[in-house]
Coordinates of C-alpha atoms in Angstrom, one line a residue:
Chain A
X1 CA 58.3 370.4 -146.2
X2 CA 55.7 372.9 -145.0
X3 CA 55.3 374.6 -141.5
X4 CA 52.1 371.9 -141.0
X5 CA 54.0 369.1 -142.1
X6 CA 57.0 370.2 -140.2
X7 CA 54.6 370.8 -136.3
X8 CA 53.2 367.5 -137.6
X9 CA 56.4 365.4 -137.9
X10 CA 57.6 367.2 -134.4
X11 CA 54.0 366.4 -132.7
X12 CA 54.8 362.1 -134.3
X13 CA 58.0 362.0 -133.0
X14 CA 57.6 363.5 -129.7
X15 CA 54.7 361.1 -129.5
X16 CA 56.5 358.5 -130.6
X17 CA 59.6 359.1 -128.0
X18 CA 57.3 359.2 -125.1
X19 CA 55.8 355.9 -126.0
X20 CA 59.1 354.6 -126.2
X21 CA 59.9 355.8 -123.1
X22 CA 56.8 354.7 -121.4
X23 CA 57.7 351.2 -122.8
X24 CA 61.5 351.3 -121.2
X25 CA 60.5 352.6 -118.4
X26 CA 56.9 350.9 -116.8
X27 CA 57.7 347.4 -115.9
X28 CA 56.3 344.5 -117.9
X29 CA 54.6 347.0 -120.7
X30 CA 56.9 346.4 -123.2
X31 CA 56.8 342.5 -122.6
X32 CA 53.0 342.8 -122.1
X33 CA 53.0 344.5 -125.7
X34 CA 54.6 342.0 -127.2
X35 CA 53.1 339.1 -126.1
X36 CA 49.5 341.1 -127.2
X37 CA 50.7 341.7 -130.5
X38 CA 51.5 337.7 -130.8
X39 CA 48.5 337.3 -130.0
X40 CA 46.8 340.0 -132.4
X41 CA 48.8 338.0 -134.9
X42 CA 47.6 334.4 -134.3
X43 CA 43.6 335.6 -133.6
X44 CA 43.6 338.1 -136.4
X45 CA 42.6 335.5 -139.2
X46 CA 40.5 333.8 -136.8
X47 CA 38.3 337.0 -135.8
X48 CA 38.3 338.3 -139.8
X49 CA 37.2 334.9 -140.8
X50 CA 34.3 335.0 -137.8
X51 CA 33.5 339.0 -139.0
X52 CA 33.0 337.3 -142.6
X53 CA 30.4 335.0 -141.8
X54 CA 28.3 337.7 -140.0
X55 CA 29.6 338.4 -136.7
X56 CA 30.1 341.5 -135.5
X57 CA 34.1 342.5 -135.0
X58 CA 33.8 342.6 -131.0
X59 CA 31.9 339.2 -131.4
X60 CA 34.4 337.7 -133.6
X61 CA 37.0 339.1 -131.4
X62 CA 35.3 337.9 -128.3
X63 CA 35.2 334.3 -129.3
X64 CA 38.6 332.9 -129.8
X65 CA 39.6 334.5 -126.7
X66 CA 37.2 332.9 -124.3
X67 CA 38.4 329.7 -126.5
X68 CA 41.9 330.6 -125.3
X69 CA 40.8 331.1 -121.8
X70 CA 39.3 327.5 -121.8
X71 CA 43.0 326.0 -123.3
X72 CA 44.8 328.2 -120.3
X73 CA 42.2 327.0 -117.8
X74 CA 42.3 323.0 -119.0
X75 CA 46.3 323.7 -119.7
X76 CA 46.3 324.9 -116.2
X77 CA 44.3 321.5 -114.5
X78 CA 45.6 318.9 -116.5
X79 CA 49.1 320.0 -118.2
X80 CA 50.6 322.1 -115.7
X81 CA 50.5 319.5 -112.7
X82 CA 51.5 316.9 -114.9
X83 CA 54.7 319.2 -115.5
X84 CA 55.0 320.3 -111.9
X85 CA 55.0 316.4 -111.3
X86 CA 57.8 315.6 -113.5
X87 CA 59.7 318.7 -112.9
X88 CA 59.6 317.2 -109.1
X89 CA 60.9 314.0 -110.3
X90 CA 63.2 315.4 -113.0
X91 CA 64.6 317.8 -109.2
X92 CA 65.0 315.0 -107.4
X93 CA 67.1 313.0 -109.8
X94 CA 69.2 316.3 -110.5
X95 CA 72.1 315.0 -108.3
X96 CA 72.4 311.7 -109.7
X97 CA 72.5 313.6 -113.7
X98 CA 75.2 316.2 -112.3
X99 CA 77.1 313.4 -110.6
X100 CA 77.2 311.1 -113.6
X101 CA 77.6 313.6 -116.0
X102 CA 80.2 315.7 -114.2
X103 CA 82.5 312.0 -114.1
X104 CA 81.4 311.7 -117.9
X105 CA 82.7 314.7 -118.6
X106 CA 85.8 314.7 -116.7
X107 CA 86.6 311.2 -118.2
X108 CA 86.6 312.6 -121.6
X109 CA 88.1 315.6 -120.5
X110 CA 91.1 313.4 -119.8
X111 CA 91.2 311.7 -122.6
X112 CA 91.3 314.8 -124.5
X113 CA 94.4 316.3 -122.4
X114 CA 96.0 312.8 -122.7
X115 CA 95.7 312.6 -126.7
X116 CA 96.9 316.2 -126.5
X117 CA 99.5 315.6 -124.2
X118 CA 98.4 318.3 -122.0
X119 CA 100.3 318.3 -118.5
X120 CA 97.1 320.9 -117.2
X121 CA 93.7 319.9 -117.4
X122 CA 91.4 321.7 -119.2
X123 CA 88.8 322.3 -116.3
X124 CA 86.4 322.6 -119.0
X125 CA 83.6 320.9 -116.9
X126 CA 84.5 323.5 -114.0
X127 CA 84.3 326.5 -116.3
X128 CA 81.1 324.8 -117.2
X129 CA 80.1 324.8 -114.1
X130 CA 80.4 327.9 -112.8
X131 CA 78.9 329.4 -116.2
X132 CA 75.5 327.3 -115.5
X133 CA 75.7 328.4 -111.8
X134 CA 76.1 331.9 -113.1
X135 CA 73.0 331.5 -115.1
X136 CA 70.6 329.9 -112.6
X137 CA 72.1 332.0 -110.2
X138 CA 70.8 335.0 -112.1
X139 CA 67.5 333.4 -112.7
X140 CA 66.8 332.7 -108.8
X141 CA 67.7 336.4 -108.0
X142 CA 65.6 337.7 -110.7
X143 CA 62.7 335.3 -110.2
X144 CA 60.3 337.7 -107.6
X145 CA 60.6 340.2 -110.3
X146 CA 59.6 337.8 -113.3
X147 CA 56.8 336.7 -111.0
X148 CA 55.5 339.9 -110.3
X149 CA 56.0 341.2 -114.0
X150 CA 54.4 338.0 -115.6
X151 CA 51.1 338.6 -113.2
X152 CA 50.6 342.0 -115.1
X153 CA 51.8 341.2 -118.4
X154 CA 49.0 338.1 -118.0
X155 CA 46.2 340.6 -116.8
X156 CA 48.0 343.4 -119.5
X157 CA 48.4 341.4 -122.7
X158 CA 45.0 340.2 -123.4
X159 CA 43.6 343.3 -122.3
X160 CA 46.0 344.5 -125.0
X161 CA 45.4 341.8 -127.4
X162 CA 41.7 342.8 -127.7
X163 CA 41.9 346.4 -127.7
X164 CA 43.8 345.6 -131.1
X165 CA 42.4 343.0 -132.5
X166 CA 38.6 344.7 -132.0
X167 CA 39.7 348.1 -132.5
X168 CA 43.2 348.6 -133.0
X169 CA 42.6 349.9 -137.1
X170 CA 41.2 353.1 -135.6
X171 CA 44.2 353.8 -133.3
X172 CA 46.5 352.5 -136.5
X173 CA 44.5 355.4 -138.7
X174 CA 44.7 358.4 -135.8
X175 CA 48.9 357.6 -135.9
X176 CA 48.7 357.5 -139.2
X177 CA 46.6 360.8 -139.2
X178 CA 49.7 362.7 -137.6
X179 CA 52.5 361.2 -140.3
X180 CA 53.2 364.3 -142.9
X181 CA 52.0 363.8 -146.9
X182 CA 55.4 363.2 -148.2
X183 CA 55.6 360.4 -145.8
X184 CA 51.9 359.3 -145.1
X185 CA 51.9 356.5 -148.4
X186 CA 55.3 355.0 -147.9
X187 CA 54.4 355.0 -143.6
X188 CA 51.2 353.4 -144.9
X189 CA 52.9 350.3 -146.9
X190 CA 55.4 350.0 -144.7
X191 CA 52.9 348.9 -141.7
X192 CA 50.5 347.0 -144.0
X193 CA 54.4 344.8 -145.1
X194 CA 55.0 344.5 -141.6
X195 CA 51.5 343.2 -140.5
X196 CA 51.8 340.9 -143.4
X197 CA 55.6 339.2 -143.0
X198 CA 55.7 339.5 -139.6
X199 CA 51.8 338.2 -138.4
X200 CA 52.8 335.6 -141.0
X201 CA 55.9 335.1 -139.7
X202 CA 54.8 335.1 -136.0
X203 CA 51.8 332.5 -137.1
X204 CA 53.8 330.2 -138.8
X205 CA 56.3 330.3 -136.2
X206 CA 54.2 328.9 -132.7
X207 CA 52.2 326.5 -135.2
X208 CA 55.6 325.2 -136.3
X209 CA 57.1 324.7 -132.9
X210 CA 53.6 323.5 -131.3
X211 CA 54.1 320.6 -134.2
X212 CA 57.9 320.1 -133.2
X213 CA 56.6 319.7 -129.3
X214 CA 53.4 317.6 -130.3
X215 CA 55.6 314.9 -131.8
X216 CA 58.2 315.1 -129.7
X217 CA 55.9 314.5 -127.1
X218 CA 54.5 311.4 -129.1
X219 CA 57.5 310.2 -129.9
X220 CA 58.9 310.2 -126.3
X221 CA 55.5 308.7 -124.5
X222 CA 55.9 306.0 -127.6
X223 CA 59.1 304.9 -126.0
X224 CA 58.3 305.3 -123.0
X225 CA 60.5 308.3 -121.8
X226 CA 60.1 310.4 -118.7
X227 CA 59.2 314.1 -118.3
X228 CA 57.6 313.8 -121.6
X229 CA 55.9 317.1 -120.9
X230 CA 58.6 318.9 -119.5
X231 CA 60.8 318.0 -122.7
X232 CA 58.5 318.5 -125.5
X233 CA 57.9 322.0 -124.0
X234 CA 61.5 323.0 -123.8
X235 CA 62.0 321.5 -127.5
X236 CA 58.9 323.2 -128.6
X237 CA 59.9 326.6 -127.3
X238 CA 63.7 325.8 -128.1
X239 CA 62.7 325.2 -131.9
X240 CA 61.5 329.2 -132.1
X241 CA 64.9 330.2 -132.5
X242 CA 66.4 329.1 -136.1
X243 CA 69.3 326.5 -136.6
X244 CA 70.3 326.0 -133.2
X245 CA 67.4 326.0 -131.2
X246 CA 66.4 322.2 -132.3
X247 CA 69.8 320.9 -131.0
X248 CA 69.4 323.2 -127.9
X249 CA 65.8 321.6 -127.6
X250 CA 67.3 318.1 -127.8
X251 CA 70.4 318.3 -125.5
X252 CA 68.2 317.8 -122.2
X253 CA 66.2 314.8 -123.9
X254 CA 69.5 313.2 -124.8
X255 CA 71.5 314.1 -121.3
X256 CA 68.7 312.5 -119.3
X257 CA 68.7 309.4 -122.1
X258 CA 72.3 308.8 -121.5
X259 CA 72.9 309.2 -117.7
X260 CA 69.5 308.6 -116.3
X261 CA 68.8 304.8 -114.9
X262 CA 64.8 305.4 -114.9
X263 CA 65.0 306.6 -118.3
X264 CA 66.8 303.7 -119.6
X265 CA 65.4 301.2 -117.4
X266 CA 63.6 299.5 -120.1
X267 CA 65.7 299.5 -123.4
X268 CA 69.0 300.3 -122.3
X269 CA 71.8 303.0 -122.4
X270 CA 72.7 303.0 -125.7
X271 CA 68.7 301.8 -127.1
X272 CA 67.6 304.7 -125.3
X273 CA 69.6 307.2 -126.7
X274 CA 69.2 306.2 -130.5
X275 CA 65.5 306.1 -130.0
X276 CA 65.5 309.4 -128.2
X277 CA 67.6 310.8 -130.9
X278 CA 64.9 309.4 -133.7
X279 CA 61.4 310.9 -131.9
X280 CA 64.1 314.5 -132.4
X281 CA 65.0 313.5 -135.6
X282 CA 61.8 313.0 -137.2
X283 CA 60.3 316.3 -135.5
X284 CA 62.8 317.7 -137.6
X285 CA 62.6 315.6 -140.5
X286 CA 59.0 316.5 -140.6
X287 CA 59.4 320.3 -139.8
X288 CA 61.8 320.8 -142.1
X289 CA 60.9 318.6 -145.3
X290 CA 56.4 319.4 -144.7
X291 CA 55.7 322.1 -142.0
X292 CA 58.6 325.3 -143.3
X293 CA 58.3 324.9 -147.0
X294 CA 54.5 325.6 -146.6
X295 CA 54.7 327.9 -143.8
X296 CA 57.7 329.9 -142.7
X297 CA 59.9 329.7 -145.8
X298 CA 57.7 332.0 -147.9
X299 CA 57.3 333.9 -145.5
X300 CA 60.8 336.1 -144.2
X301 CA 63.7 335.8 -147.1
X302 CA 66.6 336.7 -145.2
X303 CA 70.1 335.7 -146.3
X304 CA 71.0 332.3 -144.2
X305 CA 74.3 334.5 -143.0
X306 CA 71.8 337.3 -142.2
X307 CA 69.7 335.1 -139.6
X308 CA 73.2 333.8 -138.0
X309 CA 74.5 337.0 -137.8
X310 CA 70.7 338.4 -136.4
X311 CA 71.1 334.9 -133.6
X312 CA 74.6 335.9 -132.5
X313 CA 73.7 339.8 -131.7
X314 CA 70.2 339.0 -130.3
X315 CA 72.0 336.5 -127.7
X316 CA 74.3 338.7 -126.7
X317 CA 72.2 341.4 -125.9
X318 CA 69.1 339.7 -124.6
X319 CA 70.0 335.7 -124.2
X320 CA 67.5 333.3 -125.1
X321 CA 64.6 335.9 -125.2
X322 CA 67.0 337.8 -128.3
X323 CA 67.6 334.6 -129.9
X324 CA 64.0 333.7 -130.2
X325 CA 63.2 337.5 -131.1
X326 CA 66.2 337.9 -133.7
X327 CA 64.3 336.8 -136.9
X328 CA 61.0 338.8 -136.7
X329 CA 63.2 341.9 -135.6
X330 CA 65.9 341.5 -138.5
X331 CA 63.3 341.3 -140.9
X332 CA 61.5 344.5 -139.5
X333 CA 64.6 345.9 -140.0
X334 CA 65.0 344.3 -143.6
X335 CA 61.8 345.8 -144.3
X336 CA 62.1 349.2 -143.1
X337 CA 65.0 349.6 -144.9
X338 CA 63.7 348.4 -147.7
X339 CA 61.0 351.2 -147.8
X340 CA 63.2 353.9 -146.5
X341 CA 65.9 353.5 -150.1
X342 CA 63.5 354.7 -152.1
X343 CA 62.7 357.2 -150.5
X344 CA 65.9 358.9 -149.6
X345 CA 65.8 358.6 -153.9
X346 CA 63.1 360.0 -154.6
X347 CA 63.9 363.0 -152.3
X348 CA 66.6 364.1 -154.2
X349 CA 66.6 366.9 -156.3
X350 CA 64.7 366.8 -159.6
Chain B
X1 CA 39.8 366.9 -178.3
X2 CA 39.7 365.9 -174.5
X3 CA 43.0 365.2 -172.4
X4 CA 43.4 361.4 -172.2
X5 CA 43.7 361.7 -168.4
X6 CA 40.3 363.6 -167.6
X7 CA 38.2 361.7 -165.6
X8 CA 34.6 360.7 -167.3
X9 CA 33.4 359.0 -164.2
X10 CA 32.8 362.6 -162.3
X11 CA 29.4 363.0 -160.8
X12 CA 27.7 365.6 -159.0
X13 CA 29.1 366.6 -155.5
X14 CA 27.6 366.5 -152.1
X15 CA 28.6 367.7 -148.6
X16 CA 29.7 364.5 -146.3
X17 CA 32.4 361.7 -146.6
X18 CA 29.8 359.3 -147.1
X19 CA 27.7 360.9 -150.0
X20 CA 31.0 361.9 -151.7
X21 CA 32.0 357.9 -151.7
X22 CA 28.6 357.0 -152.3
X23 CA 28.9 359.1 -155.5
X24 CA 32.4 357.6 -156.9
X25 CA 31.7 355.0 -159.5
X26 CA 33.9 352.7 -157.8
X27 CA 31.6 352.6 -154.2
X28 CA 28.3 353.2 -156.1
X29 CA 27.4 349.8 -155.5
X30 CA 27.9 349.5 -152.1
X31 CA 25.1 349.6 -149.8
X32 CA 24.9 352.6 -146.8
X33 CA 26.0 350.0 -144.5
X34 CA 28.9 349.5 -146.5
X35 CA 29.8 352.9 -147.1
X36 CA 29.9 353.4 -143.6
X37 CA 32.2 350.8 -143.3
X38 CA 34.6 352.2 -146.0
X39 CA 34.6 355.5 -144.2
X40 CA 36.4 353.9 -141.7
X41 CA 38.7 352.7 -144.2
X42 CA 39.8 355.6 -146.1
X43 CA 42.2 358.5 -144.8
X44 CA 41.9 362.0 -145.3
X45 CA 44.5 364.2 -146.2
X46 CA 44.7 368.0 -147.0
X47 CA 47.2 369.8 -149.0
X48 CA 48.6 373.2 -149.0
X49 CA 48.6 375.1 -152.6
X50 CA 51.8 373.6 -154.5
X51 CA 52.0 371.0 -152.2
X52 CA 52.8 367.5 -154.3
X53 CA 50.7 364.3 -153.8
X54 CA 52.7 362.6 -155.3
X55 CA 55.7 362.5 -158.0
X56 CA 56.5 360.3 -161.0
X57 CA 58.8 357.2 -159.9
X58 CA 57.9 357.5 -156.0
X59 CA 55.8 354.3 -154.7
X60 CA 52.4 354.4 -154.5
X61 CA 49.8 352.1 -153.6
X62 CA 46.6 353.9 -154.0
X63 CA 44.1 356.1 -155.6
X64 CA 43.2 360.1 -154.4
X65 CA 39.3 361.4 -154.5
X66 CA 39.6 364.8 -154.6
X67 CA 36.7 366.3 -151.4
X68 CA 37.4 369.6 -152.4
X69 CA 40.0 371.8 -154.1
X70 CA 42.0 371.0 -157.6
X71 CA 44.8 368.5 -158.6
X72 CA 47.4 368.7 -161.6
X73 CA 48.4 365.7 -163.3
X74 CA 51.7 365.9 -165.3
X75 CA 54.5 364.2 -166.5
X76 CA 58.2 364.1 -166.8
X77 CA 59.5 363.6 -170.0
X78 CA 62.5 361.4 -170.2
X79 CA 65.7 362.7 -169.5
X80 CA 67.4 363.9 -172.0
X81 CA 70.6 362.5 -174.0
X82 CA 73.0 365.8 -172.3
X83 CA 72.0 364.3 -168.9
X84 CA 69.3 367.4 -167.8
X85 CA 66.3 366.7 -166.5
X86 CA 62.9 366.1 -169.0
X87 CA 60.3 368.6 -168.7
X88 CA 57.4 368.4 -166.9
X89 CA 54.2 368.0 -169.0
X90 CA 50.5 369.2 -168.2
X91 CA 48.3 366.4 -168.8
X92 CA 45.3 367.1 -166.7
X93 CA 43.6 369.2 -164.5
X94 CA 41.0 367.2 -162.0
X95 CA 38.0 368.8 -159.6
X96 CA 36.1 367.5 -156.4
X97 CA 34.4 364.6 -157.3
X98 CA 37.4 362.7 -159.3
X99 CA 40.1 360.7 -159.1
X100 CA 43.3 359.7 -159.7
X101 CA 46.3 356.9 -159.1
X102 CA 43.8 353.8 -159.3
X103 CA 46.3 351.9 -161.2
X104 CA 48.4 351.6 -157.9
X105 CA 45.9 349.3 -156.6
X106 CA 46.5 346.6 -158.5
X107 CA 49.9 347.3 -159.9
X108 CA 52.6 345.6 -158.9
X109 CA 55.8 347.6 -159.3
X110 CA 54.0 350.4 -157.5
X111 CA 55.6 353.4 -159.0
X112 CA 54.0 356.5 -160.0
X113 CA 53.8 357.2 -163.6
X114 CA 53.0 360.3 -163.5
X115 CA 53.0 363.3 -160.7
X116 CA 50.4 365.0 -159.0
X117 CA 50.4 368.6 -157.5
X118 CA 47.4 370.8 -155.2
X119 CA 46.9 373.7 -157.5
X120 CA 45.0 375.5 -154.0
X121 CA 44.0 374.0 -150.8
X122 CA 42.6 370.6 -151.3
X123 CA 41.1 368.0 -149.6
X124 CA 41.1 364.3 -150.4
X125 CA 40.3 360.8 -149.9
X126 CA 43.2 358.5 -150.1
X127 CA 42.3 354.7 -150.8
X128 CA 44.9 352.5 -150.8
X129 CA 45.9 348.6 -151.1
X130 CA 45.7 347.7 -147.4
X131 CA 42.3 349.3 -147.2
X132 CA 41.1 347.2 -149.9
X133 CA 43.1 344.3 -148.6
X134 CA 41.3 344.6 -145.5
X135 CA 37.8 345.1 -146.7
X136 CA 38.7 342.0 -148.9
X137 CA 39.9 340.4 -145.6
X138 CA 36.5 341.7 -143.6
X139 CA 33.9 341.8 -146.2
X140 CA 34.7 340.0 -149.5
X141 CA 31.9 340.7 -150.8
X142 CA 31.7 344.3 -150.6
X143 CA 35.5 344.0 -151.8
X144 CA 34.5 342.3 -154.8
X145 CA 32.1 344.9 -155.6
X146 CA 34.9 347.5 -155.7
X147 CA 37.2 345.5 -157.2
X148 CA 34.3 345.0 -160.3
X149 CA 34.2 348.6 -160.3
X150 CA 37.8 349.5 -160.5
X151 CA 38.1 346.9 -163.4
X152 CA 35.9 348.1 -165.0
X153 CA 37.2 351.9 -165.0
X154 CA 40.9 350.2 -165.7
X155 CA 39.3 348.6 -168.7
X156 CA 37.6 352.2 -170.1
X157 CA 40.9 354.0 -169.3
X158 CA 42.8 351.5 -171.5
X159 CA 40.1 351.8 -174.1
X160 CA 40.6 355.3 -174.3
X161 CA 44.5 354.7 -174.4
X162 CA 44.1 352.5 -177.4
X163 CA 41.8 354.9 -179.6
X164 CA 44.2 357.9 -178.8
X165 CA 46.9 355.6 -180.1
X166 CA 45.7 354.6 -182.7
X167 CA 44.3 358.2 -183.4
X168 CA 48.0 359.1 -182.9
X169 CA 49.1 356.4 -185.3
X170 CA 46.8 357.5 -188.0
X171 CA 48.1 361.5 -187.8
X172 CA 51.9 360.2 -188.0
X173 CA 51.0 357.9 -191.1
X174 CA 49.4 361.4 -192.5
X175 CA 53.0 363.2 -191.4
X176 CA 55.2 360.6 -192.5
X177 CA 53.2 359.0 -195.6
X178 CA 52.2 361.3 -198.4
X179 CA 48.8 360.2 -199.8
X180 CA 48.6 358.1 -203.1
X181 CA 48.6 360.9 -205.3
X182 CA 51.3 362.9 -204.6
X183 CA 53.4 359.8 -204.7
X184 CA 52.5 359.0 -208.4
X185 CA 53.3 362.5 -209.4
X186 CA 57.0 362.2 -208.1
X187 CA 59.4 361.5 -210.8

């Protein structure tokens, strides 16, 4: 490598390191970045498709987000007090659920010790317990801070969103402008594979869970279910992380089904729960046999042991958040690699 | 005889980005609106003398106009049986105005067949697959166009390929065939 190429690679990285830091360091950036770069992904064929047919790109950019900011603006008068409403309701039934549940589970808790012929009870329910109260625990302390940080990453991320999606090829080119020659074309693929698996990926990913959450919520009004909005939200969101986020998504649904007296007011205990578990069923029925063959599966080919092992590690290091993240940032990784092995063959000796 | 590799599409040079793109046979159909838009496309990059472009068997996934300055095109030969390394052979030697590495935008394997070196300071245009996916993406019509052109310069290359092999053919026959005569004189 010559001296250029050598200032230039110091000049990236030192770039590169202080936008890291700026990331770690200013609150809600790095979430706000994130959330713009979902959105980049699920706008960007929108606005090329507009910029086809004529328009110009800060026109075609323009349009689907005031069409967004009419969804959040009717989401936010006719959705969101509809949740608030049953999230009230779903409160103020909250000690009944724990009560019932907490005697279910200690029956079978029993029963378990008895087969076992346990003197000491398990306490599983109390560890339980205290693990949930842990969690929510956490959630109420941190809540002032998630508050304040969603307000900016709302006002941040579309700001964000549309800096990239209208001009973000000219800030893409002036990085690329500072990567040395030996690296520039490999640099270059490398971000046009990741804009293409992982814009895919992100794309097929929120149209696949909105479908999840639209018939769940079909399902559940069919039968006439409470907190149908509340539910079909947490299984829609739920469903973004792979294998274990539909059951995750369904245990709520199936808790209330079982020791709820509103919810199986009108078909019974055991009614209730089969037809509860059906509407789940058939979202995933249909998401997996229709809506993942033709969108995610092509997609990101990781190994099935790959995505487990990419769930495990992004729970433990960032919860639900990692879970949901773990895919997209395993097969960044996958991809990077990917370009980076032929590379460190190519540089050897000839 | 000419080197296969020298480029027959080079035309007459001019100063900016523009009428340099404007010139290449693959953009010459593009209207000035349209070259402006490829301008924000391409990337240029500048080389130091001896400085490689690129070498046989690395990835690549585009094609270098050379602004200003000169390019070497060679090739490795394959490595020999006692394990050392082929040597390098001079194929070409390309000016402003051409170019070189097309085949990477449309090839899939995306390996370099042969390697390119800056003889002096150059100057070039790099083109690539996600420009062209873009302007495909943005303005299909205007990707077409290239794509038309770049077939079309694919097709004359392999053209050219096919009479030097079968002009290569034809001079091994002569090696390895005597003519008619000297055949009926042999005992």
């Amino acid at each position: 490598m010559n001296r250029a190429a050598k200032t230039q690679t110091v000049l990236l990285l030192t770039g590169l390191i202080c936008a890291f830091a700026a990331l770690v360091i200013v609150d809600g950036l790095l979430v706000s970045l994130i959330l713009a770069l979902v959105i980049n992904s699920l706008f960007s064929p929108i606005v090329d498709a507009l910029e086809r047919n004529g328009m110009s790109r800060h026109s075609a950019t323009a349009v689907p987000f005031a069409f967004g900011f009419l969804a959040v603006i009717i989401a936010f008068t006719l959705v969101l007090p509809l949740a608030i409403e049953q999230m009230k309701a779903l409160s103020a039934n909250a000690p009944i659920l724990k009560q019932r549940w907490t005697e279910a589970l200690t029956a079978i808790e029993v029963s378990i010790a008895g087969s076992l012929g346990l003197s000491d009870p398990l306490d599983l329910f109390a560890r339980f317990n205290s693990w949930l109260l842990l969690q929510t625990g956490q959630i109420s302390e941190g809540l002032p801070q998630v508050v304040s940080q969603s307000l900016t990453v709302l006002l941040l991320s579309p700001f964000f969103a549309y800096f990239l999606l209208a001009d973000g090829n000219r800030l893409s080119r002036a990085i690329l402008k500072l990567v040395p020659n030996p690296y520039f074309e490999t640099t270059l693929n490398l971000k046009h594979q990741l804009n293409i698996q992982l814009g895919g990926f992100i794309r097929a990913r929120l149209i696949e869970s909105g479908i999840v959450g639209v018939i769940i919520w079909i399902g559940l009004s069919a039968i006439g279910f409470p907190y149908t909005v509340i539910l079909s939200v947490a299984a829609a969101v739920a469903n973004l992380i792979p294998y274990v986020g539909p059951v995750i998504g369904a245990i709520p649904a199936l808790a209330i089904a079982l020791f709820s007296s509103e919810a199986t007011a009108v078909h019974g205990v055991s009614s209730t729960f089969g037809l509860v578990g059906l509407v789940y069923l058939i979202a995933q029925v249909v998401d997996t046999v229709f809506v993942i063959p033709l969108l995610v599966a092509r997609i990101v080919n990781l190994h099935p042991v790959t995505v487990v092992v990419s769930i495990l590690v992004g729970a433990e290091a960032y919860g639900v958040i990692g879970m949901v993240i773990a895919i997209p940032v395993a097969s960044a990784v996958k991809l990077i690699l990917q370009a980076i092995v032929p590379l460190t063959n190519s540089s050897r000796p000839h | 005889m000419k080197p296969l590799w020298e480029n027959v599409f080079r035309k007459r040079k001019g100063d900016s980005l523009a009428s340099v793109l404007k010139q290449n046979v693959l953009f010459q159909d593009l209207s000035d609106s349209e070259i402006r838009f490829l301008e924000r496309c391409v990337h240029l990059r500048n080389y130091a003398p001896l400085e490689p472009v690129f070498r046989q068997g690395e990835v690549g996934i585009g094609l270098y106009l050379i602004l200003s300055g000169r390019v070497e095109i060679s090739v490795r030969e394959s490595a020999a049986t006692d394990g050392s390394e082929g040597r390098e052979i001079f194929v070409t030697q390309l000016l402003a105005g051409d170019f070189f590495g097309e085949l990477a935008l449309v090839e899939a394997s995306e390996l370099r067949t042969a390697s390119a070196v800056a003889r002096e300071a150059t100057a070039v245009i790099g083109f690539f697959k996600p420009d062209l996916q873009e302007i495909l993406d943005r303005r299909p019509t205007m990707g077409t166009r290239i794509l038309f052109r770049l077939a079309e310069v694919l097709g004359r290359r392999l053209k050219e390929t096919t009479e030097k092999v079968t002009e290569l053919r034809a001079a091994l026959r002569e090696i390895t065939e005597p003519p008619e005569q000297e055949r009926g004189k042999r005992p």
